[in-house]
mmCIF file of C-alpha atoms and ligand atoms in Angstrom:
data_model
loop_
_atom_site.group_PDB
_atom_site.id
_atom_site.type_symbol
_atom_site.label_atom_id
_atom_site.label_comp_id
_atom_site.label_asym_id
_atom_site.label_seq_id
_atom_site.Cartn_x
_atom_site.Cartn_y
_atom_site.Cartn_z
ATOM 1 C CA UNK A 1 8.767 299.033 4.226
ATOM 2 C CA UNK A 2 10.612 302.709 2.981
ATOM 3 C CA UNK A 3 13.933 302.126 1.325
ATOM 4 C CA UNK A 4 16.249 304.962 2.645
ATOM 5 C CA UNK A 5 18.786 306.494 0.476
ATOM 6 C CA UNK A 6 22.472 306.212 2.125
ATOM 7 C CA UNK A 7 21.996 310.016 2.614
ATOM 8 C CA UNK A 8 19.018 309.342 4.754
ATOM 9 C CA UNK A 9 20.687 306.728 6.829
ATOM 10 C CA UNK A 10 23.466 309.097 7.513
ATOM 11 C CA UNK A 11 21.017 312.097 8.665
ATOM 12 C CA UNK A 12 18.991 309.355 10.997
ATOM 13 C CA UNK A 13 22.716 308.269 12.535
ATOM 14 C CA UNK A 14 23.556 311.942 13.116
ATOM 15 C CA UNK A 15 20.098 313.026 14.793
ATOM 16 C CA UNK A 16 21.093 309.613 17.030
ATOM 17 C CA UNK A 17 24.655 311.029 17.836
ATOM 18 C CA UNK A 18 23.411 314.524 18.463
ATOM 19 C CA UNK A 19 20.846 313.088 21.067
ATOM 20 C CA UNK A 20 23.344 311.321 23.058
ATOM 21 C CA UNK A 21 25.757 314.186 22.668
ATOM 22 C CA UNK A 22 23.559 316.939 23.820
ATOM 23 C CA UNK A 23 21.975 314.399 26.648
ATOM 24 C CA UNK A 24 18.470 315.533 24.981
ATOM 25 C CA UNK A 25 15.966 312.959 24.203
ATOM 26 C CA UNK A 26 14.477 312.600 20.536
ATOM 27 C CA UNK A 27 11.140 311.284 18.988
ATOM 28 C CA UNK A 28 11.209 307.729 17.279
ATOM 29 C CA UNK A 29 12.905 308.410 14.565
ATOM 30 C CA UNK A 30 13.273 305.201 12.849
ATOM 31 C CA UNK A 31 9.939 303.788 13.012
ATOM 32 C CA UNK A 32 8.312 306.349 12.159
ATOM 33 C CA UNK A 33 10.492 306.511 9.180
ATOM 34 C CA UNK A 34 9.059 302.847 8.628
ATOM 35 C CA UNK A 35 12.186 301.344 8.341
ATOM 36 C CA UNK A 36 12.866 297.368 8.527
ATOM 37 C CA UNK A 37 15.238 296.000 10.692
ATOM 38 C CA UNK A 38 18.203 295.428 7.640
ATOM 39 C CA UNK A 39 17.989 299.512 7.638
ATOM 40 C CA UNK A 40 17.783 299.774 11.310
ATOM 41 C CA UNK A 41 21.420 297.949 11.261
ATOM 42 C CA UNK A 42 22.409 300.189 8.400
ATOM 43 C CA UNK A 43 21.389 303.517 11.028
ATOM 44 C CA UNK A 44 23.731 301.678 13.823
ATOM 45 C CA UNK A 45 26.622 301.470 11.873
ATOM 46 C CA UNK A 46 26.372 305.250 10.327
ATOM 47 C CA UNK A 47 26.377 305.894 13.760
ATOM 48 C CA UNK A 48 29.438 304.053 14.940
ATOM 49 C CA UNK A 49 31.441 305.663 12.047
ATOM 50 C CA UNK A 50 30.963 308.880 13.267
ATOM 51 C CA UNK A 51 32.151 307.862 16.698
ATOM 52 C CA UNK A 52 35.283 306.327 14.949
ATOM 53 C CA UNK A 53 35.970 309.335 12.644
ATOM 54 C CA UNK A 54 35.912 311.395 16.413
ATOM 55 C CA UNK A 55 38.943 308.726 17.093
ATOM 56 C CA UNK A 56 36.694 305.928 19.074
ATOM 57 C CA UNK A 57 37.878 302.206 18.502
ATOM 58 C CA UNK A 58 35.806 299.131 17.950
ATOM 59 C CA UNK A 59 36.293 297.121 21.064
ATOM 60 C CA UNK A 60 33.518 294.601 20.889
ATOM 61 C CA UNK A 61 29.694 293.690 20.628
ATOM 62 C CA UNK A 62 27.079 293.265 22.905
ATOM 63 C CA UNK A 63 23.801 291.361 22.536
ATOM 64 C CA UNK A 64 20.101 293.194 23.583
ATOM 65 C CA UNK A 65 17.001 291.676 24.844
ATOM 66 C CA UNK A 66 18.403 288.156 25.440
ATOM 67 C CA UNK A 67 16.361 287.426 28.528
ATOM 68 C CA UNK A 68 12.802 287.317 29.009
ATOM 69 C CA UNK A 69 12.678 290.338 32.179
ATOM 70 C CA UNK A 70 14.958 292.485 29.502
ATOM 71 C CA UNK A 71 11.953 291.958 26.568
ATOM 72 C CA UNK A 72 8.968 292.689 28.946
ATOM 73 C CA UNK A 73 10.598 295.849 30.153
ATOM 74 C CA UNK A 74 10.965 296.983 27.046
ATOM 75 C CA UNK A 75 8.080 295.617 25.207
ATOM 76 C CA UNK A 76 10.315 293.927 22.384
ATOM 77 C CA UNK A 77 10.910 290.800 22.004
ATOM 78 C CA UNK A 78 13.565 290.349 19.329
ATOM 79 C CA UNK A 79 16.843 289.856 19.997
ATOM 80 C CA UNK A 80 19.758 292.658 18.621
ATOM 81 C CA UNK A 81 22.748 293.420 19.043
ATOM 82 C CA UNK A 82 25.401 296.723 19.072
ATOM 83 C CA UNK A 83 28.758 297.524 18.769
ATOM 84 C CA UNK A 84 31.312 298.686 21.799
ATOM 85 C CA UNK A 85 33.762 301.340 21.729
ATOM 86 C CA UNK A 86 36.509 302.182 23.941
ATOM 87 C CA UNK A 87 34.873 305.771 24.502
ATOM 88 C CA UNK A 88 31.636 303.529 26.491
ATOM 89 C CA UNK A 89 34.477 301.808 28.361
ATOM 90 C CA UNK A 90 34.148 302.830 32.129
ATOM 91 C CA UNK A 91 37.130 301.254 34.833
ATOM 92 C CA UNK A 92 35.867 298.868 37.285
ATOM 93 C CA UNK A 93 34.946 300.907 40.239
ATOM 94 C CA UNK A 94 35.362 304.284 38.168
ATOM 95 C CA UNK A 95 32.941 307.043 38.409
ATOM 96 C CA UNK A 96 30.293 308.269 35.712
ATOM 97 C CA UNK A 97 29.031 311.841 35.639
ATOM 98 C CA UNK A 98 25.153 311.161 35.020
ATOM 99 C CA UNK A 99 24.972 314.794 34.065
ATOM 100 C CA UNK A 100 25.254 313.926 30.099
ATOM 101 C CA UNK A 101 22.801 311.106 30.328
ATOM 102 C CA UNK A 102 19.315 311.243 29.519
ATOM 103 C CA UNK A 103 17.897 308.364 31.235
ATOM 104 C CA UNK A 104 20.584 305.893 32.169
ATOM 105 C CA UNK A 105 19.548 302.676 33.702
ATOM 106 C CA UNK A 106 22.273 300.064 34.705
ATOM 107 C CA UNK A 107 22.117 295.975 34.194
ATOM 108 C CA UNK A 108 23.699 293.011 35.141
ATOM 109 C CA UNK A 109 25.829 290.856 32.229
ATOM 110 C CA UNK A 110 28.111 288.865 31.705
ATOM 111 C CA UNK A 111 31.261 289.508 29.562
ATOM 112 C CA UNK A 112 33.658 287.207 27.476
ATOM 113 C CA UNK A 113 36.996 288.021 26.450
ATOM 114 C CA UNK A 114 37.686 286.827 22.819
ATOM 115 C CA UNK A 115 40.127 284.153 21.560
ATOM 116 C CA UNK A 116 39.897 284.132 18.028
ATOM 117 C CA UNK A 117 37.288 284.328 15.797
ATOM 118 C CA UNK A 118 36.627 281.614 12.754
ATOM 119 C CA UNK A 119 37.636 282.585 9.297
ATOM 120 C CA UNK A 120 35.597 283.310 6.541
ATOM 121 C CA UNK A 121 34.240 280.180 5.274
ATOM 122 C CA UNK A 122 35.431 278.170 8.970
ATOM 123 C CA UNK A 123 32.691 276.380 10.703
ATOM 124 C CA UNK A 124 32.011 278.403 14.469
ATOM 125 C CA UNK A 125 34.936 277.717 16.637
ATOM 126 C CA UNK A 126 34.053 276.052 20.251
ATOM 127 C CA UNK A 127 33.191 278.009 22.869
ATOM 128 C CA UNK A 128 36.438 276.933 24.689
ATOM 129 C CA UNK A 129 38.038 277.771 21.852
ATOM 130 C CA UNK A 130 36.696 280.921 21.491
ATOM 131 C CA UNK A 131 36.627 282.471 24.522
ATOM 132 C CA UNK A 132 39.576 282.990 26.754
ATOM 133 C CA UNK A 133 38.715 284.420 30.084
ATOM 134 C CA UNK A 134 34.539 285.794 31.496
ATOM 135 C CA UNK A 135 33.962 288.115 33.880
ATOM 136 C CA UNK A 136 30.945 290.276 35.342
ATOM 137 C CA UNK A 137 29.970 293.369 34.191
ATOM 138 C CA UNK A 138 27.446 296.381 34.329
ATOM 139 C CA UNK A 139 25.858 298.005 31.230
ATOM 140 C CA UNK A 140 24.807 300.932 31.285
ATOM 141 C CA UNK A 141 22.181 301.844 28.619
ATOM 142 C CA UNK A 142 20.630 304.867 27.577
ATOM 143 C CA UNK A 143 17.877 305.504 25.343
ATOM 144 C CA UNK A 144 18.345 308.484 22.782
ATOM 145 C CA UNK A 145 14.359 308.182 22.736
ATOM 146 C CA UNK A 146 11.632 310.250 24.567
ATOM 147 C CA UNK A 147 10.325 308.003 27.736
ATOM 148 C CA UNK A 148 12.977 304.926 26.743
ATOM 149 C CA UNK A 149 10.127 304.094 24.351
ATOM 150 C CA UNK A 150 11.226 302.420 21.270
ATOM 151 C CA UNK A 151 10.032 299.860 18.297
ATOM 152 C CA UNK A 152 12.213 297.418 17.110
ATOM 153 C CA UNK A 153 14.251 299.448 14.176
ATOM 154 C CA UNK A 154 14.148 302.285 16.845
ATOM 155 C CA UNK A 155 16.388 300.632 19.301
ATOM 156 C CA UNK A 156 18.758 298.800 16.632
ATOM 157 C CA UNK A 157 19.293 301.813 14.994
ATOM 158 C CA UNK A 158 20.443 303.158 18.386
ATOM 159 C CA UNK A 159 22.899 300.830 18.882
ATOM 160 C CA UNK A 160 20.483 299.119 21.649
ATOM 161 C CA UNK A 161 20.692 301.713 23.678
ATOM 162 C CA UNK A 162 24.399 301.317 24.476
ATOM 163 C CA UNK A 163 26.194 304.407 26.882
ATOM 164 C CA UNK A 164 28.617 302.670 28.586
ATOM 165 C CA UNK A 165 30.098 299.368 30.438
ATOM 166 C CA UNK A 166 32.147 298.246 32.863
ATOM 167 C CA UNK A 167 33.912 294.848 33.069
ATOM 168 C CA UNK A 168 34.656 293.054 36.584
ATOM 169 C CA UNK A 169 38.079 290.845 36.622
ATOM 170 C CA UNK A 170 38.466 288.507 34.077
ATOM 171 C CA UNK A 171 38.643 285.006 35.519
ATOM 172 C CA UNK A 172 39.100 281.266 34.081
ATOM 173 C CA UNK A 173 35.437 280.111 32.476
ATOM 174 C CA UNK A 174 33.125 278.456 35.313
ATOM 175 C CA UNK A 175 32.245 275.416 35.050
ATOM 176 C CA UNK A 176 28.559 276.306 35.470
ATOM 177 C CA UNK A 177 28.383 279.157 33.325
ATOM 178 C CA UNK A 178 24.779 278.497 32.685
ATOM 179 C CA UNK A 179 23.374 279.045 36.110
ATOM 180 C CA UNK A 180 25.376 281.842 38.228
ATOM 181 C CA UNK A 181 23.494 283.590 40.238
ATOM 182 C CA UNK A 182 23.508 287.569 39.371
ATOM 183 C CA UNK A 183 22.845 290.205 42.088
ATOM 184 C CA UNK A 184 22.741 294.048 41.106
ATOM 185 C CA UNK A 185 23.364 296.081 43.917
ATOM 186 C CA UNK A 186 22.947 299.878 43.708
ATOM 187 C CA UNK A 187 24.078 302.297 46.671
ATOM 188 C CA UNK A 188 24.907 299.111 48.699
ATOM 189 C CA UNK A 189 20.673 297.932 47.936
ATOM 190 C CA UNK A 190 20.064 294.697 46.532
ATOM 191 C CA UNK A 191 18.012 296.037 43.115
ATOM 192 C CA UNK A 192 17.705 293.335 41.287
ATOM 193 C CA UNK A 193 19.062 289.419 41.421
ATOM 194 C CA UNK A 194 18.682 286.514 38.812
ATOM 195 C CA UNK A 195 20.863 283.768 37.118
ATOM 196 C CA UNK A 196 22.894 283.632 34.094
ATOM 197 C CA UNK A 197 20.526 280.979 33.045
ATOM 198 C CA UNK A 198 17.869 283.886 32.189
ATOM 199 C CA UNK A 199 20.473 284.929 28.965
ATOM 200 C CA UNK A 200 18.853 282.624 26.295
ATOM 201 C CA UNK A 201 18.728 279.502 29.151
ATOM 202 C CA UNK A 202 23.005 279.676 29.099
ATOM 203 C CA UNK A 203 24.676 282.804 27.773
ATOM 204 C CA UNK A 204 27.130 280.664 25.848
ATOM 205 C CA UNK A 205 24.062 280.543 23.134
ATOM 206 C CA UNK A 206 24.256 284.225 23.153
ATOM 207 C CA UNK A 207 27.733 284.219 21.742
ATOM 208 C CA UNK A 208 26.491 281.774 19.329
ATOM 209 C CA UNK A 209 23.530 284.147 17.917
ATOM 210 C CA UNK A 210 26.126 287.044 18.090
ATOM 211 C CA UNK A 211 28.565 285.453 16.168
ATOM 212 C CA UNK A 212 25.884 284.257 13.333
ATOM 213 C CA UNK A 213 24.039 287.771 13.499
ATOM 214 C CA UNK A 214 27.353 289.939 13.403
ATOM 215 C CA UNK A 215 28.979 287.623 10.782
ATOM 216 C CA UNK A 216 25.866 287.924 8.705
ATOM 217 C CA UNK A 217 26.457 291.587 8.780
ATOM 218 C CA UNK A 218 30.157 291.221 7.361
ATOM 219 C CA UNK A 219 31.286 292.271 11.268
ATOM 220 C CA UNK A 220 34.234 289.716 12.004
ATOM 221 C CA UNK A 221 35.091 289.622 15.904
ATOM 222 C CA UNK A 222 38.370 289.638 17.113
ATOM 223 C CA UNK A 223 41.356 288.563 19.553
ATOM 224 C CA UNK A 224 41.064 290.618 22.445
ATOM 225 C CA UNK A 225 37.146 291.994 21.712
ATOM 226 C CA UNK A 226 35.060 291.865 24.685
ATOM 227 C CA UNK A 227 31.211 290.051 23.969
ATOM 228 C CA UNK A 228 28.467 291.606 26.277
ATOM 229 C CA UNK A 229 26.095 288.632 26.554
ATOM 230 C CA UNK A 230 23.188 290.519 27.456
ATOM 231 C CA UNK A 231 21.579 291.419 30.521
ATOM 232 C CA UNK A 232 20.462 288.794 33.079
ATOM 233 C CA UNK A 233 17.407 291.013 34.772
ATOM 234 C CA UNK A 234 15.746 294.089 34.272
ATOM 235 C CA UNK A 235 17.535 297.049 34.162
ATOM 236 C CA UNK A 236 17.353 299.396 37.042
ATOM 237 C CA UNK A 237 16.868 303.255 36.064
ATOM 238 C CA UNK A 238 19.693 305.461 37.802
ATOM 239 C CA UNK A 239 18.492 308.968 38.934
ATOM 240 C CA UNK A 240 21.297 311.973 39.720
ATOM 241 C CA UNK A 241 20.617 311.026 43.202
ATOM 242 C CA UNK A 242 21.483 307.922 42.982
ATOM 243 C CA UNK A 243 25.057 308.207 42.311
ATOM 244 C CA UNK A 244 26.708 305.592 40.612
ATOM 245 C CA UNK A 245 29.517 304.121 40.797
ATOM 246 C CA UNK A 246 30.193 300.494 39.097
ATOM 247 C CA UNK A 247 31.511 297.911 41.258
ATOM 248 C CA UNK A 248 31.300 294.276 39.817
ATOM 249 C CA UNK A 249 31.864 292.017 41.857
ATOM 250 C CA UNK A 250 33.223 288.446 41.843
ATOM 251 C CA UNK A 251 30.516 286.014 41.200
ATOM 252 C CA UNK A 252 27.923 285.820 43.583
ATOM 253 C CA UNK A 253 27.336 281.749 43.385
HETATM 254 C C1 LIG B 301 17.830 297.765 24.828
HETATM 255 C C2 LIG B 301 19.183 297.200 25.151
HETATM 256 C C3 LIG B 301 19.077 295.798 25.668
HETATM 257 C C4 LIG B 301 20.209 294.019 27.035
HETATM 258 O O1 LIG B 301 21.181 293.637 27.690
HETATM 259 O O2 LIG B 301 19.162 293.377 26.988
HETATM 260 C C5 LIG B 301 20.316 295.287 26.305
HETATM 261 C C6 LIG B 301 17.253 298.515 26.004
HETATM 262 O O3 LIG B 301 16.876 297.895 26.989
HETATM 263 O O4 LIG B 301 17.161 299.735 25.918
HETATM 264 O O5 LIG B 301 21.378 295.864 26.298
HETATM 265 MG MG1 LIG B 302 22.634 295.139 27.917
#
Protein backbone atom coordinates (compact mmCIF):
# COMPACT_ATOMS: atom_id res chain seq x y z
CA UNK A 1 0.00 0.00 0.00
CA UNK A 2 1.29 4.00 -0.88
CA UNK A 3 1.43 6.15 2.20
CA UNK A 4 0.04 9.61 1.10
CA UNK A 5 1.41 12.73 2.48
CA UNK A 6 -1.49 14.97 4.19
CA UNK A 7 -0.88 17.21 1.10
CA UNK A 8 -1.87 14.38 -1.12
CA UNK A 9 -4.96 13.52 0.80
CA UNK A 10 -6.05 17.07 0.56
CA UNK A 11 -5.50 17.27 -3.44
CA UNK A 12 -7.48 13.67 -3.76
CA UNK A 13 -10.49 15.39 -1.43
CA UNK A 14 -10.48 18.47 -3.68
CA UNK A 15 -10.47 16.57 -7.19
CA UNK A 16 -13.63 14.66 -5.20
CA UNK A 17 -15.34 18.08 -4.37
CA UNK A 18 -14.65 19.55 -7.76
CA UNK A 19 -16.38 16.44 -9.41
CA UNK A 20 -19.50 16.76 -7.54
CA UNK A 21 -19.38 20.51 -7.89
CA UNK A 22 -18.97 20.73 -11.57
CA UNK A 23 -21.52 17.52 -11.96
CA UNK A 24 -18.47 16.00 -14.14
CA UNK A 25 -17.44 12.52 -13.56
CA UNK A 26 -13.67 11.63 -12.67
CA UNK A 27 -11.36 8.52 -13.12
CA UNK A 28 -10.66 6.29 -9.94
CA UNK A 29 -8.68 8.28 -8.25
CA UNK A 30 -8.01 6.51 -5.12
CA UNK A 31 -7.25 3.14 -6.22
CA UNK A 32 -5.30 3.85 -8.59
CA UNK A 33 -3.38 5.85 -6.15
CA UNK A 34 -3.20 2.35 -4.27
CA UNK A 35 -4.43 3.57 -1.25
CA UNK A 36 -5.76 1.28 1.79
CA UNK A 37 -8.90 1.77 3.24
CA UNK A 38 -7.37 3.83 6.68
CA UNK A 39 -6.35 6.51 3.77
CA UNK A 40 -9.53 6.13 1.93
CA UNK A 41 -11.24 7.46 5.37
CA UNK A 42 -8.51 10.04 5.63
CA UNK A 43 -9.74 11.32 1.65
CA UNK A 44 -13.54 11.40 3.14
CA UNK A 45 -12.89 13.53 5.83
CA UNK A 46 -10.54 16.15 3.75
CA UNK A 47 -13.48 16.21 1.87
CA UNK A 48 -16.10 16.98 4.47
CA UNK A 49 -13.85 19.85 5.78
CA UNK A 50 -14.04 21.60 2.79
CA UNK A 51 -17.80 21.35 2.76
CA UNK A 52 -17.73 22.71 6.41
CA UNK A 53 -15.21 25.55 5.74
CA UNK A 54 -18.11 26.51 2.72
CA UNK A 55 -20.45 26.74 6.07
CA UNK A 56 -22.06 22.97 5.80
CA UNK A 57 -22.83 21.30 9.29
CA UNK A 58 -22.28 17.75 10.38
CA UNK A 59 -25.73 16.35 10.75
CA UNK A 60 -25.13 12.65 10.88
CA UNK A 61 -23.70 9.33 9.32
CA UNK A 62 -24.89 6.92 7.09
CA UNK A 63 -23.79 3.31 6.58
CA UNK A 64 -22.95 1.83 2.67
CA UNK A 65 -23.30 -1.58 1.33
CA UNK A 66 -25.16 -3.09 4.32
CA UNK A 67 -27.36 -5.39 2.30
CA UNK A 68 -26.51 -8.06 0.04
CA UNK A 69 -28.63 -6.41 -3.42
CA UNK A 70 -26.56 -2.99 -2.40
CA UNK A 71 -22.93 -5.17 -2.61
CA UNK A 72 -23.81 -7.05 -5.89
CA UNK A 73 -24.77 -3.84 -7.58
CA UNK A 74 -21.84 -2.44 -6.83
CA UNK A 75 -19.44 -5.23 -6.86
CA UNK A 76 -18.11 -4.49 -3.19
CA UNK A 77 -18.70 -6.20 -0.54
CA UNK A 78 -17.37 -4.32 2.48
CA UNK A 79 -19.29 -2.40 4.50
CA UNK A 80 -18.48 1.77 4.91
CA UNK A 81 -19.78 4.38 6.01
CA UNK A 82 -20.02 8.55 5.33
CA UNK A 83 -20.80 11.53 6.92
CA UNK A 84 -24.20 13.81 6.39
CA UNK A 85 -24.43 17.40 6.07
CA UNK A 86 -27.24 19.69 6.22
CA UNK A 87 -26.31 20.95 2.55
CA UNK A 88 -27.43 16.87 1.31
CA UNK A 89 -30.56 17.49 3.40
CA UNK A 90 -33.60 17.54 0.93
CA UNK A 91 -37.49 18.26 2.66
CA UNK A 92 -39.79 15.43 2.51
CA UNK A 93 -41.64 15.85 -0.67
CA UNK A 94 -39.15 18.73 -1.86
CA UNK A 95 -37.84 18.89 -5.30
CA UNK A 96 -34.16 18.16 -6.59
CA UNK A 97 -32.81 19.75 -9.75
CA UNK A 98 -30.98 16.59 -11.35
CA UNK A 99 -29.22 19.09 -13.54
CA UNK A 100 -25.95 19.13 -11.12
CA UNK A 101 -25.90 15.41 -10.76
CA UNK A 102 -23.86 13.11 -12.60
CA UNK A 103 -25.55 9.91 -12.21
CA UNK A 104 -27.94 10.01 -9.30
CA UNK A 105 -29.69 6.86 -8.37
CA UNK A 106 -32.19 6.88 -5.37
CA UNK A 107 -32.61 3.99 -2.46
CA UNK A 108 -34.73 2.95 0.12
CA UNK A 109 -33.38 3.30 4.08
CA UNK A 110 -34.21 3.60 7.03
CA UNK A 111 -33.29 6.53 9.37
CA UNK A 112 -32.82 6.88 13.25
CA UNK A 113 -32.93 9.93 15.13
CA UNK A 114 -30.19 10.01 17.87
CA UNK A 115 -30.57 10.03 21.69
CA UNK A 116 -27.30 10.25 23.04
CA UNK A 117 -24.29 8.79 22.28
CA UNK A 118 -21.93 6.78 25.01
CA UNK A 119 -18.96 8.56 26.40
CA UNK A 120 -15.56 7.92 25.84
CA UNK A 121 -14.64 4.93 27.69
CA UNK A 122 -18.87 3.97 28.23
CA UNK A 123 -19.84 0.58 27.08
CA UNK A 124 -22.52 1.07 23.72
CA UNK A 125 -25.70 2.43 25.03
CA UNK A 126 -29.02 0.24 24.13
CA UNK A 127 -30.61 0.69 21.18
CA UNK A 128 -33.69 2.05 23.10
CA UNK A 129 -31.53 4.09 24.67
CA UNK A 130 -29.99 5.36 21.87
CA UNK A 131 -32.34 6.04 19.50
CA UNK A 132 -35.31 8.25 19.98
CA UNK A 133 -37.67 8.25 17.09
CA UNK A 134 -37.09 6.07 13.06
CA UNK A 135 -38.49 7.00 10.13
CA UNK A 136 -38.20 6.19 6.24
CA UNK A 137 -36.10 7.77 4.03
CA UNK A 138 -34.60 8.05 0.40
CA UNK A 139 -30.85 8.39 -0.36
CA UNK A 140 -29.84 9.67 -3.01
CA UNK A 141 -26.26 8.74 -4.09
CA UNK A 142 -24.06 9.85 -6.65
CA UNK A 143 -20.89 8.58 -7.80
CA UNK A 144 -18.07 11.27 -8.48
CA UNK A 145 -16.63 8.23 -10.64
CA UNK A 146 -16.80 7.52 -14.46
CA UNK A 147 -19.69 4.67 -15.03
CA UNK A 148 -20.48 4.54 -10.93
CA UNK A 149 -17.47 2.20 -11.06
CA UNK A 150 -15.48 2.17 -7.97
CA UNK A 151 -12.95 -0.12 -5.70
CA UNK A 152 -13.25 -0.13 -2.23
CA UNK A 153 -10.89 3.06 -1.16
CA UNK A 154 -12.60 4.66 -4.28
CA UNK A 155 -16.02 4.83 -2.84
CA UNK A 156 -14.90 5.54 0.95
CA UNK A 157 -12.93 8.20 -0.10
CA UNK A 158 -16.10 9.57 -1.75
CA UNK A 159 -17.99 9.64 1.10
CA UNK A 160 -19.99 6.43 -0.33
CA UNK A 161 -21.29 8.14 -2.83
CA UNK A 162 -23.47 10.42 -0.67
CA UNK A 163 -25.58 13.56 -2.71
CA UNK A 164 -28.41 13.89 -0.79
CA UNK A 165 -31.38 12.44 1.58
CA UNK A 166 -34.58 12.85 2.55
CA UNK A 167 -36.19 11.73 5.85
CA UNK A 168 -40.05 10.61 6.04
CA UNK A 169 -41.85 11.51 9.59
CA UNK A 170 -40.23 10.45 12.48
CA UNK A 171 -42.40 7.99 14.37
CA UNK A 172 -42.14 5.88 17.80
CA UNK A 173 -39.61 2.66 17.07
CA UNK A 174 -41.70 -0.45 15.63
CA UNK A 175 -41.84 -3.16 17.29
CA UNK A 176 -40.66 -5.21 14.29
CA UNK A 177 -38.00 -3.12 13.14
CA UNK A 178 -36.25 -6.07 11.70
CA UNK A 179 -38.70 -7.07 9.05
CA UNK A 180 -40.70 -3.95 7.45
CA UNK A 181 -41.42 -4.30 4.29
CA UNK A 182 -39.72 -1.44 1.95
CA UNK A 183 -41.32 -0.39 -1.39
CA UNK A 184 -39.52 2.31 -3.66
CA UNK A 185 -41.81 3.85 -5.85
CA UNK A 186 -40.59 6.21 -8.61
CA UNK A 187 -43.12 8.36 -10.82
CA UNK A 188 -45.99 6.51 -9.00
CA UNK A 189 -44.02 2.76 -10.41
CA UNK A 190 -43.27 0.25 -7.98
CA UNK A 191 -39.13 0.10 -8.69
CA UNK A 192 -37.99 -1.78 -6.27
CA UNK A 193 -39.51 -3.55 -2.84
CA UNK A 194 -37.69 -5.54 0.01
CA UNK A 195 -37.60 -5.70 3.90
CA UNK A 196 -35.65 -4.01 6.48
CA UNK A 197 -34.44 -7.41 7.31
CA UNK A 198 -32.03 -7.19 4.09
CA UNK A 199 -29.84 -4.25 6.29
CA UNK A 200 -27.37 -6.70 8.01
CA UNK A 201 -30.61 -9.28 8.87
CA UNK A 202 -32.10 -6.11 11.33
CA UNK A 203 -30.80 -2.60 10.75
CA UNK A 204 -30.46 -2.12 14.49
CA UNK A 205 -26.91 -4.08 13.87
CA UNK A 206 -26.15 -1.39 11.47
CA UNK A 207 -26.16 1.24 14.14
CA UNK A 208 -24.09 -1.07 16.08
CA UNK A 209 -21.19 -1.37 13.27
CA UNK A 210 -21.63 2.47 12.78
CA UNK A 211 -21.16 3.32 16.13
CA UNK A 212 -17.90 0.90 16.53
CA UNK A 213 -16.56 2.01 12.96
CA UNK A 214 -17.19 5.88 13.50
CA UNK A 215 -15.96 5.73 17.15
CA UNK A 216 -12.87 3.95 15.95
CA UNK A 217 -12.32 6.91 13.77
CA UNK A 218 -12.48 9.45 16.83
CA UNK A 219 -16.18 10.54 15.16
CA UNK A 220 -18.51 10.78 18.36
CA UNK A 221 -22.36 10.88 17.30
CA UNK A 222 -24.65 13.09 18.75
CA UNK A 223 -28.19 14.19 20.25
CA UNK A 224 -30.22 15.08 17.46
CA UNK A 225 -27.80 13.33 14.49
CA UNK A 226 -29.75 11.42 12.08
CA UNK A 227 -28.10 7.51 11.31
CA UNK A 228 -28.82 6.37 7.64
CA UNK A 229 -28.88 2.59 8.13
CA UNK A 230 -28.19 1.73 4.73
CA UNK A 231 -30.15 0.86 1.87
CA UNK A 232 -32.65 -2.04 1.92
CA UNK A 233 -32.55 -2.87 -2.13
CA UNK A 234 -30.78 -1.86 -5.02
CA UNK A 235 -30.65 1.48 -5.92
CA UNK A 236 -32.64 2.65 -8.84
CA UNK A 237 -30.70 5.09 -11.36
CA UNK A 238 -32.79 8.44 -11.90
CA UNK A 239 -32.57 9.88 -15.48
CA UNK A 240 -33.61 13.88 -16.18
CA UNK A 241 -36.72 12.34 -17.40
CA UNK A 242 -37.55 10.83 -14.67
CA UNK A 243 -38.19 13.65 -12.45
CA UNK A 244 -37.87 13.20 -8.96
CA UNK A 245 -39.41 14.16 -6.35
CA UNK A 246 -38.96 12.31 -2.76
CA UNK A 247 -41.99 11.22 -1.11
CA UNK A 248 -41.45 8.71 1.85
CA UNK A 249 -44.01 7.31 2.87
CA UNK A 250 -45.32 5.80 6.13
CA UNK A 251 -44.30 2.26 6.44
CA UNK A 252 -45.54 0.02 4.02
CA UNK A 253 -46.09 -3.20 6.53
C1 LIG B 1 -22.19 3.24 -2.33
C2 LIG B 1 -23.11 3.77 -1.27
C3 LIG B 1 -23.85 2.67 -0.59
C4 LIG B 1 -25.91 2.08 0.73
O1 LIG B 1 -26.95 2.44 1.30
O2 LIG B 1 -25.63 0.90 0.56
C5 LIG B 1 -25.00 3.12 0.23
C6 LIG B 1 -22.86 3.22 -3.68
O3 LIG B 1 -23.75 2.41 -3.89
O4 LIG B 1 -22.47 4.01 -4.53
O5 LIG B 1 -25.25 4.28 0.48
MG1 LIG C 1 -27.34 4.49 1.05
Amino acid sequence: MIAMTAEEVRELAARLDEAALAGAPIPQVASQAGIDAATAYAVQEALIERRLARGERLVGLKMGLTSRAKMAQVGVDEVIWGRLTDGMRVPDGGVVDLAGYIHPRAEPEIAFLMARAPEPGEPPAAFAEAVRAVAPALELIDSRYADFRFQLADVIADNTSAAGFAIGSWQPVPPDLEDLAVTLEVNGEVAETGSTAAILGDPRLSLEEGLRLAGRAGVRVREGWVFLAGAATAAVPLTPARAYAPRSNAWAA
